[in-house]
Tab-separated table of C-alpha atoms and ligand atoms in Angstrom:
chain	number	residue	atom	x	y	z
A	1	UNK	CA	121.931	25.119	179.912
A	2	UNK	CA	119.302	22.349	180.016
A	3	UNK	CA	119.216	20.186	176.913
A	4	UNK	CA	116.230	17.870	176.346
A	5	UNK	CA	117.137	14.178	176.279
A	6	UNK	CA	115.927	13.816	172.681
A	7	UNK	CA	118.458	16.486	171.645
A	8	UNK	CA	121.374	14.554	173.085
A	9	UNK	CA	120.566	11.670	170.726
A	10	UNK	CA	121.040	13.870	167.663
A	11	UNK	CA	124.297	14.802	165.939
A	12	UNK	CA	125.650	17.926	167.614
A	13	UNK	CA	127.287	20.795	165.700
A	14	UNK	CA	128.642	24.082	167.067
A	15	UNK	CA	128.463	27.325	165.092
A	16	UNK	CA	130.769	30.283	165.762
A	17	UNK	CA	130.126	33.663	164.088
A	18	UNK	CA	132.303	36.736	164.474
A	19	UNK	CA	130.470	39.833	165.784
A	20	UNK	CA	128.409	42.110	163.529
A	21	UNK	CA	124.911	41.535	162.178
A	22	UNK	CA	126.244	40.753	158.684
A	23	UNK	CA	128.029	37.719	160.189
A	24	UNK	CA	125.634	36.707	162.955
A	25	UNK	CA	122.511	36.721	160.748
A	26	UNK	CA	123.673	34.229	158.080
A	27	UNK	CA	125.323	31.894	160.612
A	28	UNK	CA	122.170	31.943	162.713
A	29	UNK	CA	120.111	31.115	159.613
A	30	UNK	CA	122.415	28.185	158.899
A	31	UNK	CA	122.016	27.046	162.514
A	32	UNK	CA	118.205	27.243	162.232
A	33	UNK	CA	118.269	25.383	158.938
A	34	UNK	CA	120.378	22.566	160.473
A	35	UNK	CA	117.948	22.257	163.387
A	36	UNK	CA	114.689	22.544	161.451
A	37	UNK	CA	115.450	20.754	158.183
A	38	UNK	CA	118.325	18.409	159.043
A	39	UNK	CA	117.484	17.293	162.570
A	40	UNK	CA	120.793	18.415	164.078
A	41	UNK	CA	121.328	19.838	167.574
A	42	UNK	CA	123.204	23.172	167.341
A	43	UNK	CA	125.151	25.134	169.947
A	44	UNK	CA	125.547	28.717	168.745
A	45	UNK	CA	128.602	30.346	170.346
A	46	UNK	CA	128.053	34.063	170.733
A	47	UNK	CA	130.953	36.497	171.104
A	48	UNK	CA	129.542	38.984	173.589
A	49	UNK	CA	132.257	41.641	173.704
A	50	UNK	CA	130.883	44.723	171.928
A	51	UNK	CA	127.717	42.893	170.824
A	52	UNK	CA	125.264	45.501	169.503
A	53	UNK	CA	121.737	46.022	170.823
A	54	UNK	CA	120.387	44.528	167.578
A	55	UNK	CA	122.621	41.441	167.982
A	56	UNK	CA	121.505	40.890	171.584
A	57	UNK	CA	117.863	41.161	170.586
A	58	UNK	CA	118.292	38.718	167.708
A	59	UNK	CA	120.082	36.043	169.741
A	60	UNK	CA	117.776	36.204	172.711
A	61	UNK	CA	114.581	36.101	170.710
A	62	UNK	CA	111.965	33.678	172.079
A	63	UNK	CA	111.269	32.493	168.516
A	64	UNK	CA	114.518	30.514	168.126
A	65	UNK	CA	113.710	26.837	167.476
A	66	UNK	CA	114.067	24.148	170.123
A	67	UNK	CA	117.365	22.381	169.517
A	68	UNK	CA	119.279	25.614	168.930
A	69	UNK	CA	121.099	26.776	172.041
A	70	UNK	CA	122.824	30.129	172.211
A	71	UNK	CA	125.865	30.050	174.477
A	72	UNK	CA	127.331	33.418	175.406
A	73	UNK	CA	131.138	33.313	175.527
A	74	UNK	CA	132.559	35.208	178.518
A	75	UNK	CA	133.158	38.865	177.546
A	76	UNK	CA	136.843	39.658	176.919
A	77	UNK	CA	138.393	42.931	178.041
A	78	UNK	CA	139.912	44.525	174.927
A	79	UNK	CA	140.068	48.056	176.305
A	80	UNK	CA	143.872	48.112	176.474
A	81	UNK	CA	144.264	46.595	172.983
A	82	UNK	CA	142.126	48.998	170.949
A	83	UNK	CA	141.478	52.719	170.921
A	84	UNK	CA	139.301	55.211	169.042
A	85	UNK	CA	141.622	55.056	166.036
A	86	UNK	CA	141.500	51.257	165.670
A	87	UNK	CA	139.864	50.386	162.352
A	88	UNK	CA	136.782	48.192	162.285
A	89	UNK	CA	138.315	44.927	161.026
A	90	UNK	CA	141.303	45.144	163.374
A	91	UNK	CA	138.935	45.787	166.258
A	92	UNK	CA	136.773	42.863	165.223
A	93	UNK	CA	139.764	40.502	164.872
A	94	UNK	CA	141.235	41.495	168.263
A	95	UNK	CA	137.802	41.068	169.818
A	96	UNK	CA	137.511	37.574	168.309
A	97	UNK	CA	141.055	36.547	169.246
A	98	UNK	CA	140.569	37.550	172.882
A	99	UNK	CA	137.058	36.097	173.090
A	100	UNK	CA	138.239	32.729	171.763
A	101	UNK	CA	140.802	32.182	174.525
A	102	UNK	CA	138.364	29.948	176.481
A	103	UNK	CA	137.133	28.208	173.277
A	104	UNK	CA	138.911	24.916	173.952
A	105	UNK	CA	137.269	24.439	177.335
A	106	UNK	CA	133.868	25.576	175.979
A	107	UNK	CA	134.068	22.975	173.193
A	108	UNK	CA	135.200	20.251	175.585
A	109	UNK	CA	132.233	20.967	177.836
A	110	UNK	CA	129.861	20.535	174.901
A	111	UNK	CA	130.723	16.840	174.604
A	112	UNK	CA	130.999	15.033	171.290
A	113	UNK	CA	130.752	17.419	168.340
A	114	UNK	CA	130.330	16.340	164.724
A	115	UNK	CA	131.705	19.651	163.459
A	116	UNK	CA	132.365	23.291	164.223
A	117	UNK	CA	131.258	25.844	161.613
A	118	UNK	CA	133.184	29.125	161.889
A	119	UNK	CA	133.060	32.533	160.337
A	120	UNK	CA	135.996	33.752	158.202
A	121	UNK	CA	137.473	35.826	161.055
A	122	UNK	CA	137.493	32.995	163.631
A	123	UNK	CA	140.338	30.928	162.149
A	124	UNK	CA	142.081	30.568	165.550
A	125	UNK	CA	139.570	27.735	165.960
A	126	UNK	CA	141.353	25.552	163.378
A	127	UNK	CA	144.268	24.692	165.699
A	128	UNK	CA	142.045	24.216	168.734
A	129	UNK	CA	139.733	21.885	166.807
A	130	UNK	CA	142.671	20.040	165.360
A	131	UNK	CA	143.784	19.210	168.931
A	132	UNK	CA	140.254	18.077	169.737
A	133	UNK	CA	139.760	16.177	166.447
A	134	UNK	CA	136.701	18.227	165.499
A	135	UNK	CA	136.304	18.857	161.738
A	136	UNK	CA	136.063	22.608	161.159
A	137	UNK	CA	134.091	24.153	158.306
A	138	UNK	CA	134.113	27.813	157.268
A	139	UNK	CA	130.876	29.608	156.443
A	140	UNK	CA	132.178	32.313	154.105
A	141	UNK	CA	129.380	34.889	154.357
A	142	UNK	CA	130.148	37.154	151.322
A	143	UNK	CA	129.853	36.233	147.623
A	144	UNK	CA	131.483	33.382	145.695
A	145	UNK	CA	133.332	36.018	143.648
A	146	UNK	CA	134.815	37.375	146.856
A	147	UNK	CA	135.812	33.882	147.983
A	148	UNK	CA	137.711	33.455	144.695
A	149	UNK	CA	139.416	36.814	145.255
A	150	UNK	CA	140.271	35.919	148.865
A	151	UNK	CA	141.766	32.550	147.923
A	152	UNK	CA	143.881	34.302	145.286
A	153	UNK	CA	145.029	37.155	147.552
A	154	UNK	CA	147.929	35.330	149.310
A	155	UNK	CA	149.383	34.532	145.851
A	156	UNK	CA	148.955	38.135	144.731
A	157	UNK	CA	150.597	39.227	147.973
A	158	UNK	CA	153.646	37.057	147.229
A	159	UNK	CA	153.917	38.080	143.580
A	160	UNK	CA	153.312	41.823	143.677
A	161	UNK	CA	155.584	44.395	145.321
A	162	UNK	CA	153.550	47.576	144.901
A	163	UNK	CA	150.258	48.506	146.526
A	164	UNK	CA	147.432	46.520	144.905
A	165	UNK	CA	145.592	49.780	144.170
A	166	UNK	CA	148.596	50.947	142.090
A	167	UNK	CA	148.488	47.949	139.768
A	168	UNK	CA	148.268	49.157	136.155
A	169	UNK	CA	145.356	46.834	135.306
A	170	UNK	CA	142.434	45.119	137.062
A	171	UNK	CA	143.330	42.150	139.278
A	172	UNK	CA	143.065	38.968	137.181
A	173	UNK	CA	141.429	36.618	139.662
A	174	UNK	CA	141.805	33.131	138.073
A	175	UNK	CA	138.699	32.077	136.163
A	176	UNK	CA	136.711	35.127	137.337
A	177	UNK	CA	135.754	38.607	136.195
A	178	UNK	CA	138.781	40.894	136.785
A	179	UNK	CA	138.456	43.184	139.812
A	180	UNK	CA	139.039	46.873	139.145
A	181	UNK	CA	141.531	48.402	141.540
A	182	UNK	CA	139.024	51.104	142.508
A	183	UNK	CA	136.652	48.353	143.677
A	184	UNK	CA	139.211	46.724	146.000
A	185	UNK	CA	138.099	46.554	149.602
A	186	UNK	CA	139.526	49.127	152.010
A	187	UNK	CA	141.356	46.413	153.959
A	188	UNK	CA	143.751	45.734	151.071
A	189	UNK	CA	144.193	49.275	149.760
A	190	UNK	CA	147.152	49.908	152.058
A	191	UNK	CA	149.279	46.821	152.660
A	192	UNK	CA	151.070	48.327	155.639
A	193	UNK	CA	148.060	48.663	157.903
A	194	UNK	CA	146.997	46.096	160.502
A	195	UNK	CA	143.625	45.536	158.795
A	196	UNK	CA	145.414	44.185	155.717
A	197	UNK	CA	147.561	41.852	157.847
A	198	UNK	CA	144.526	40.504	159.682
A	199	UNK	CA	142.607	39.991	156.463
A	200	UNK	CA	145.517	38.158	154.835
A	201	UNK	CA	146.043	36.016	157.901
A	202	UNK	CA	142.456	34.777	157.914
A	203	UNK	CA	142.091	34.235	154.152
A	204	UNK	CA	145.401	32.388	154.000
A	205	UNK	CA	143.959	29.865	156.487
A	206	UNK	CA	140.835	29.152	154.394
A	207	UNK	CA	142.446	26.010	152.932
A	208	UNK	CA	142.588	24.519	156.472
A	209	UNK	CA	138.800	24.057	156.472
A	210	UNK	CA	137.147	20.657	156.006
A	211	UNK	CA	134.742	22.445	153.656
A	212	UNK	CA	133.609	25.963	152.769
A	213	UNK	CA	129.927	26.881	152.863
A	214	UNK	CA	128.829	29.814	150.696
A	215	UNK	CA	125.712	31.930	150.958
A	216	UNK	CA	125.042	31.889	147.227
A	217	UNK	CA	123.707	29.645	144.490
A	218	UNK	CA	124.876	28.695	141.040
A	219	UNK	CA	122.402	30.752	138.967
A	220	UNK	CA	123.472	33.946	140.730
A	221	UNK	CA	127.232	33.480	140.294
A	222	UNK	CA	127.865	30.811	137.649
A	223	UNK	CA	131.316	32.045	136.587
A	224	UNK	CA	132.844	32.283	140.076
A	225	UNK	CA	131.226	29.001	141.090
A	226	UNK	CA	132.838	27.227	138.148
A	227	UNK	CA	136.182	28.857	138.987
A	228	UNK	CA	136.374	27.843	142.664
A	229	UNK	CA	135.162	24.309	141.986
A	230	UNK	CA	137.007	23.470	138.741
A	231	UNK	CA	139.771	25.959	137.841
A	232	UNK	CA	143.279	24.449	138.244
A	233	UNK	CA	144.468	27.415	140.335
A	234	UNK	CA	141.996	26.636	143.130
A	235	UNK	CA	142.472	22.895	142.808
A	236	UNK	CA	146.225	23.339	143.271
A	237	UNK	CA	145.931	25.358	146.511
A	238	UNK	CA	144.183	22.892	147.283
A	239	UNK	CA	140.785	24.473	147.984
A	240	UNK	CA	138.559	22.463	150.335
A	241	UNK	CA	135.192	21.273	148.960
A	242	UNK	CA	132.975	24.315	148.314
A	243	UNK	CA	129.255	24.005	149.088
A	244	UNK	CA	126.896	26.719	147.841
A	245	UNK	CA	123.976	26.481	150.262
A	246	UNK	CA	122.245	29.835	149.854
A	247	UNK	CA	120.501	32.107	149.801
A	248	UNK	CA	120.049	31.787	153.557
A	249	UNK	CA	118.314	34.961	154.634
A	250	UNK	CA	116.532	36.153	157.760
A	251	UNK	CA	113.015	34.745	158.023
A	252	UNK	CA	111.295	37.261	160.334
A	253	UNK	CA	107.604	36.571	160.623
A	254	UNK	CA	106.458	39.494	162.745
A	255	UNK	CA	107.665	42.937	163.850
A	256	UNK	CA	109.770	42.833	167.039
A	257	UNK	CA	109.428	46.407	168.287
A	258	UNK	CA	106.846	49.166	168.311
A	259	UNK	CA	108.880	51.112	165.769
A	260	UNK	CA	108.936	48.026	163.460
A	261	UNK	CA	105.152	47.761	163.727
A	262	UNK	CA	104.731	51.476	162.861
A	263	UNK	CA	106.916	51.038	159.811
A	264	UNK	CA	104.790	48.155	158.521
A	265	UNK	CA	101.512	49.915	159.322
A	266	UNK	CA	102.745	52.865	157.245
A	267	UNK	CA	103.648	50.550	154.355
A	268	UNK	CA	100.168	48.988	154.484
A	269	UNK	CA	98.731	52.352	153.454
A	270	UNK	CA	100.930	52.811	150.369
A	271	UNK	CA	100.220	51.686	146.786
A	272	UNK	CA	101.829	48.528	145.382
A	273	UNK	CA	105.584	48.771	144.609
A	274	UNK	CA	105.568	52.518	145.304
A	275	UNK	CA	108.085	52.747	148.184
A	276	UNK	CA	111.885	52.969	148.010
A	277	UNK	CA	113.556	51.482	151.093
A	278	UNK	CA	116.793	53.275	152.002
A	279	UNK	CA	119.080	51.422	154.438
A	280	UNK	CA	122.833	50.989	154.638
A	281	UNK	CA	123.252	47.776	156.630
A	282	UNK	CA	124.292	47.545	160.232
A	283	UNK	CA	127.446	49.634	160.023
A	284	UNK	CA	126.621	52.085	157.234
A	285	UNK	CA	126.816	55.741	158.161
A	286	UNK	CA	127.019	58.779	155.877
A	287	UNK	CA	128.824	62.075	156.270
A	288	UNK	CA	126.685	65.089	157.133
A	289	UNK	CA	127.142	66.522	153.618
A	290	UNK	CA	126.151	63.227	151.962
A	291	UNK	CA	123.097	62.725	154.167
A	292	UNK	CA	121.914	66.220	153.220
A	293	UNK	CA	122.272	65.430	149.498
A	294	UNK	CA	120.497	62.095	149.964
A	295	UNK	CA	117.569	63.717	151.749
A	296	UNK	CA	117.244	66.385	149.060
A	297	UNK	CA	117.557	63.797	146.276
A	298	UNK	CA	114.769	61.700	147.794
A	299	UNK	CA	112.559	64.723	148.191
A	300	UNK	CA	113.191	65.894	144.623
A	301	UNK	CA	112.453	62.411	143.203
A	302	UNK	CA	108.870	62.684	144.511
A	303	UNK	CA	108.885	58.966	145.251
A	304	UNK	CA	107.611	57.435	148.474
A	305	UNK	CA	110.391	56.218	150.779
A	306	UNK	CA	111.400	54.722	154.117
A	307	UNK	CA	114.742	56.175	155.183
A	308	UNK	CA	116.846	54.609	157.939
A	309	UNK	CA	118.680	57.821	158.846
A	310	UNK	CA	121.518	57.294	161.304
A	311	UNK	CA	123.288	60.204	162.907
A	312	UNK	CA	125.933	61.218	160.332
A	313	UNK	CA	129.645	61.115	161.035
A	314	UNK	CA	132.710	62.188	159.091
A	315	UNK	CA	134.841	59.585	160.883
A	316	UNK	CA	133.991	56.251	159.268
A	317	UNK	CA	131.496	54.801	156.789
A	318	UNK	CA	131.095	51.787	159.103
A	319	UNK	CA	130.660	53.797	162.301
A	320	UNK	CA	127.730	51.883	163.793
A	321	UNK	CA	129.103	48.380	163.139
A	322	UNK	CA	129.420	47.526	166.855
A	323	UNK	CA	126.522	49.488	168.305
A	324	UNK	CA	123.699	49.404	165.781
A	325	UNK	CA	120.185	49.480	167.178
A	326	UNK	CA	121.272	51.443	170.246
A	327	UNK	CA	121.071	54.932	168.730
A	328	UNK	CA	118.129	57.018	169.888
A	329	UNK	CA	119.061	60.358	168.273
A	330	UNK	CA	116.278	62.507	166.829
A	331	UNK	CA	116.740	62.601	163.000
A	332	UNK	CA	115.333	66.151	162.984
A	333	UNK	CA	118.682	67.304	164.349
A	334	UNK	CA	120.654	66.145	161.335
A	335	UNK	CA	118.256	66.113	158.351
A	336	UNK	CA	117.802	69.300	156.253
A	337	UNK	CA	115.586	71.887	157.904
A	338	UNK	CA	111.921	71.324	157.142
A	339	UNK	CA	112.599	67.932	155.467
A	340	UNK	CA	110.377	65.949	157.821
A	341	UNK	CA	107.499	68.409	157.448
A	342	UNK	CA	107.763	68.691	153.645
A	343	UNK	CA	107.910	64.892	153.149
A	344	UNK	CA	105.173	64.052	155.640
A	345	UNK	CA	102.963	61.351	154.124
A	346	UNK	CA	105.489	60.754	151.337
A	347	UNK	CA	108.294	59.403	153.461
A	348	UNK	CA	108.906	57.743	156.786
A	349	UNK	CA	112.167	58.281	158.678
A	350	UNK	CA	113.459	55.626	161.086
A	351	UNK	CA	116.425	56.623	163.265
A	352	UNK	CA	118.599	53.478	163.488
A	353	UNK	CA	117.166	50.094	162.544
A	354	UNK	CA	114.208	48.945	160.418
A	355	UNK	CA	112.690	45.457	160.025
A	356	UNK	CA	114.439	45.089	156.666
A	357	UNK	CA	113.150	41.647	155.713
A	358	UNK	CA	109.543	42.551	156.465
A	359	UNK	CA	109.915	45.797	154.526
A	360	UNK	CA	111.417	44.063	151.476
A	361	UNK	CA	108.724	41.394	151.585
A	362	UNK	CA	105.917	43.971	151.759
A	363	UNK	CA	104.002	44.439	148.463
A	364	UNK	CA	104.266	48.242	148.723
A	365	UNK	CA	108.077	48.131	148.452
A	366	UNK	CA	109.350	48.659	144.906
A	367	UNK	CA	113.050	49.512	145.253
A	368	UNK	CA	115.978	49.359	147.668
A	369	UNK	CA	118.784	51.885	148.003
A	370	UNK	CA	121.386	49.657	149.654
A	371	UNK	CA	125.053	49.618	150.653
A	372	UNK	CA	125.235	46.197	148.920
A	373	UNK	CA	126.301	44.177	151.955
A	374	UNK	CA	125.949	40.567	150.835
A	375	UNK	CA	122.999	39.814	153.124
A	376	UNK	CA	121.122	42.898	151.937
A	377	UNK	CA	121.922	41.950	148.358
A	378	UNK	CA	120.490	38.457	148.793
A	379	UNK	CA	117.477	39.797	150.663
A	380	UNK	CA	116.700	42.256	147.855
A	381	UNK	CA	117.120	39.740	145.037
A	382	UNK	CA	115.121	37.014	146.751
A	383	UNK	CA	112.227	39.446	147.055
A	384	UNK	CA	112.505	40.511	143.407
A	385	UNK	CA	113.464	44.091	144.318
A	386	UNK	CA	115.761	46.203	142.053
A	387	UNK	CA	118.445	48.284	143.739
A	388	UNK	CA	120.259	51.577	143.804
A	389	UNK	CA	123.787	50.417	144.671
A	390	UNK	CA	125.453	52.626	147.266
A	391	UNK	CA	128.597	50.761	148.411
A	392	UNK	CA	130.382	52.075	151.511
A	393	UNK	CA	132.954	49.702	153.013
A	394	UNK	CA	134.310	46.115	153.074
A	395	UNK	CA	133.751	44.257	149.782
A	396	UNK	CA	130.634	46.284	148.891
A	397	UNK	CA	132.171	48.032	145.852
A	398	UNK	CA	132.865	44.624	144.295
A	399	UNK	CA	129.298	43.527	145.042
A	400	UNK	CA	127.876	46.733	143.539
A	401	UNK	CA	129.832	46.335	140.296
A	402	UNK	CA	128.698	42.730	139.987
A	403	UNK	CA	125.046	43.659	140.595
A	404	UNK	CA	125.148	46.411	137.967
A	405	UNK	CA	127.347	44.833	135.290
A	406	UNK	CA	126.833	41.081	135.598
A	407	UNK	CA	123.570	40.361	137.391
A	408	UNK	CA	121.626	43.354	136.002
A	409	UNK	CA	119.532	44.183	139.066
A	410	UNK	CA	121.033	47.519	140.129
A	411	UNK	CA	122.079	50.993	139.040
A	412	UNK	CA	124.969	52.856	140.637
A	413	UNK	CA	124.902	56.648	141.008
A	414	UNK	CA	127.983	58.602	139.935
A	415	UNK	CA	130.067	60.351	142.590
A	416	UNK	CA	130.873	63.969	141.742
A	417	UNK	CA	134.680	64.038	141.549
A	418	UNK	CA	135.469	67.418	143.092
A	419	UNK	CA	132.920	67.164	145.894
A	420	UNK	CA	133.410	63.437	146.681
A	421	UNK	CA	129.669	63.044	147.203
A	422	UNK	CA	126.702	61.858	145.168
A	423	UNK	CA	124.798	65.065	144.475
A	424	UNK	CA	121.038	65.436	144.880
A	425	UNK	CA	120.275	65.623	141.119
A	426	UNK	CA	122.068	62.308	140.551
A	427	UNK	CA	120.164	60.721	143.421
A	428	UNK	CA	116.886	61.988	141.979
A	429	UNK	CA	117.841	60.498	138.580
A	430	UNK	CA	118.710	56.991	139.814
A	431	UNK	CA	115.782	56.808	142.211
A	432	UNK	CA	113.343	57.679	139.420
A	433	UNK	CA	115.086	55.238	137.110
A	434	UNK	CA	114.580	52.336	139.528
A	435	UNK	CA	111.097	53.298	140.704
A	436	UNK	CA	109.386	54.439	137.502
A	437	UNK	CA	111.732	54.021	134.504
A	438	UNK	CA	111.791	51.231	131.930
A	439	UNK	CA	115.317	50.362	133.191
A	440	UNK	CA	113.769	49.738	136.614
A	441	UNK	CA	111.242	47.344	135.075
A	442	UNK	CA	114.009	45.406	133.333
A	443	UNK	CA	115.944	45.111	136.627
A	444	UNK	CA	112.751	44.086	138.462
A	445	UNK	CA	112.085	41.326	135.929
A	446	UNK	CA	115.664	40.044	136.292
A	447	UNK	CA	115.400	40.104	140.108
A	448	UNK	CA	112.066	38.270	139.745
A	449	UNK	CA	113.748	35.497	137.730
A	450	UNK	CA	116.447	35.118	140.367
A	451	UNK	CA	113.810	35.045	143.096
A	452	UNK	CA	112.257	31.996	141.424
A	453	UNK	CA	115.630	30.337	140.917
A	454	UNK	CA	116.539	30.938	144.599
A	455	UNK	CA	113.374	29.192	145.774
A	456	UNK	CA	114.170	26.278	143.473
A	457	UNK	CA	117.741	26.009	144.814
A	458	UNK	CA	116.545	25.909	148.425
A	459	UNK	CA	113.659	23.482	147.995
A	460	UNK	CA	113.985	19.749	148.520
A	461	UNK	CA	115.964	18.445	145.535
A	462	UNK	CA	117.351	21.929	144.692
A	463	UNK	CA	121.113	22.537	144.381
A	464	UNK	CA	121.576	24.358	147.722
A	465	UNK	CA	119.369	21.961	149.677
A	466	UNK	CA	121.249	18.982	148.278
A	467	UNK	CA	124.678	20.565	148.898
A	468	UNK	CA	123.921	21.004	152.586
A	469	UNK	CA	122.263	17.575	152.796
A	470	UNK	CA	125.373	15.881	151.460
A	471	UNK	CA	127.423	17.350	154.321
A	472	UNK	CA	124.834	16.688	157.026
A	473	UNK	CA	124.527	13.082	155.821
A	474	UNK	CA	128.290	12.691	156.351
A	475	UNK	CA	127.946	14.155	159.847
A	476	UNK	CA	125.077	11.803	160.611
A	477	UNK	CA	126.936	8.785	159.254
A	478	UNK	CA	129.818	9.519	161.613
A	479	UNK	CA	127.574	10.139	164.571
A	480	UNK	CA	127.483	7.295	167.055
A	481	UNK	CA	124.104	7.174	168.772
A	482	UNK	CA	124.340	6.744	172.528
B	501	LIG	N1	119.319	45.021	158.770
B	501	LIG	C1	118.062	45.216	159.300
B	501	LIG	N2	117.653	46.484	159.527
B	501	LIG	C2	118.409	47.587	159.244
B	501	LIG	C3	119.698	47.375	158.681
B	501	LIG	C4	120.124	46.079	158.456
B	501	LIG	O1	117.331	44.248	159.569
B	501	LIG	O2	117.956	48.712	159.476
B	501	LIG	C5	119.802	43.631	158.545
B	501	LIG	C6	119.668	43.253	157.091
B	501	LIG	O3	118.394	42.689	156.844
B	501	LIG	C7	120.824	42.278	156.894
B	501	LIG	C8	121.877	42.703	157.913
B	501	LIG	O4	121.194	43.542	158.843
B	501	LIG	O5	120.398	40.962	157.180
B	501	LIG	C9	123.020	43.500	157.309
B	501	LIG	O6	123.873	42.624	156.651
B	501	LIG	P1	124.665	43.061	155.338
B	501	LIG	O7	125.529	41.904	154.956
B	501	LIG	O8	123.732	43.534	154.298
B	501	LIG	O9	125.520	44.303	155.756
B	501	LIG	P2	126.527	44.633	156.971
B	501	LIG	O10	125.685	45.079	158.082
B	501	LIG	O11	127.313	43.388	157.267
B	501	LIG	O12	127.352	45.723	156.395
C-alpha cells in the first residue's frame, strides 16, 4: 500500500466492518465521510472470507476517495468450523473471529491510530486495542430502538428463566416502546442455540466501547434517543457516549454494471412516482410458494414495478447473505408461467441485485416493497418513498412495526395464518394502497418531512454533523503531527 505523504500528516483511523452488505455499506459511508468532510486518513479493514460478489465490487470501486485505503485481511479457512446447517449469524461470527486472528499485527503495521471503529460483531477487537492503547468505538448499524433493546438484553437474560418468546407480555425495554414477542429477532427466539449465545456475547460487550455511533437521527427516533442518552437504566450500565450521526446512506452517482444501466433506462421511460421497487436486501430470499404469490399480487395490482427476483429457497430467508450479486439464474425458471410475457412493459425483473439507491432516487419511483433492513429503511425515508414492510430476518420485524406504528411511512401486509404466506389478494391490496391510495399519500408526505429533516441533520451545523465533528475534533486534538 502506498500512502501519499500528505495523508501521513493527518489523523489516522481504522474502520472494521463485519461481512455482509448491510454492515459494509454503512461503515464504508462513515469512512468516506471521515475522509471527505473531516480530513481524516482511513484504513478500511475488509474481512475477505466469504465476501460476496457485490461486496468485492463495492470495495474495489475506482470511485473511492483518496485517503481511504481498503486493506484486505488474509482469508481465514472456516471450512472445518461451519457446515450447511450453520445459521447465518453463527457463520458470520465464526468468520469474523477467525479473520481477526492477525488483527493485532495488522494494526501495529498501520502505525499510530487515533481510533478503531468496529461493527457490532467484531468485539474481539476491544481486548486487542486495549493492549495497543487504541480507543475503540462501535458503529451500531441498526436502529436506536434496537440499540436500546440490545443494551437491555443481558439484563433480561439474567432475570428471565423462560424463552423470551414465551413471556406473557411485550418486553419492557427501559424508556422505549415495548417490543412484542412476535417481533423478537430470530437470534433470541431460542436461547439454547449458538446464534443466541453469539448475539448475547457481542451485545454484552457494547459498554466496552469508547463511544457508540448510530446510523439514525433524533427526529426519526426521539423516544429511543432520549432513553439511551438519559434514562437511568442506560446510565447505570454505564452506556458509553452515544452519537447519532446518520442517516449515512450509499451515495452512488452512476450505474456500475450494464444491468444497472438497463434498469435506469427503463425507469426513465415511466411516469413520475409510478413504479414500485421490490427488493429484499442482500440476504432476502423467499420460498417458492411466496414468490409465486408475490408475482401474482404485483400483476393483479396493475402497478408498474421493478422486481429483484432471486432464486427462491425453502431453506432460509437470508439465503444469499454471503453470496449476493453472484447469482446468474434465469428468473423465468422460478416465476409463474407466462408472468414475464404478461407483465412486459409494466414490470422489469432483475435476477439478483439492483442499483437500489439510484432506483429510489429516480423520480419515477413511487413506492418500495422492502424487507426493512435498516439501510433500506433509511434509503427509502431519505428519498421520501413510502413502503410496504415485508420483514424477513434479523431485527427487521421490529423495524417494520416501528415504521408502521410510530413513524407512519409503511403498511404491513397480513400473513394468512394457515398458509404461512402473504396471499396475492393481500399483496394487491397493500401495493395499491401505497401506490394510489390516500393512505399512500399520507405516508409519502410523512416520508417527505423526514427527508427534509435528514438533510438538516447532516448539513453543517445539523445534529448528526455536529455529533461526528465533536468526536473527530477529539481525535484531532490528540493527534501529534509529525
Ligand atoms: N442493495 C442494493 N441492491 C439490491 C439489494 C440491496 O443496492 O438489490 C443495498 C441496499 O441499498 C442497502 C444494502 O444493500 O444499502 C442492504 O442493507 P439492509 O440493511 O437494507 O439489509 P441487509 O442486506 O443487511 O439485510
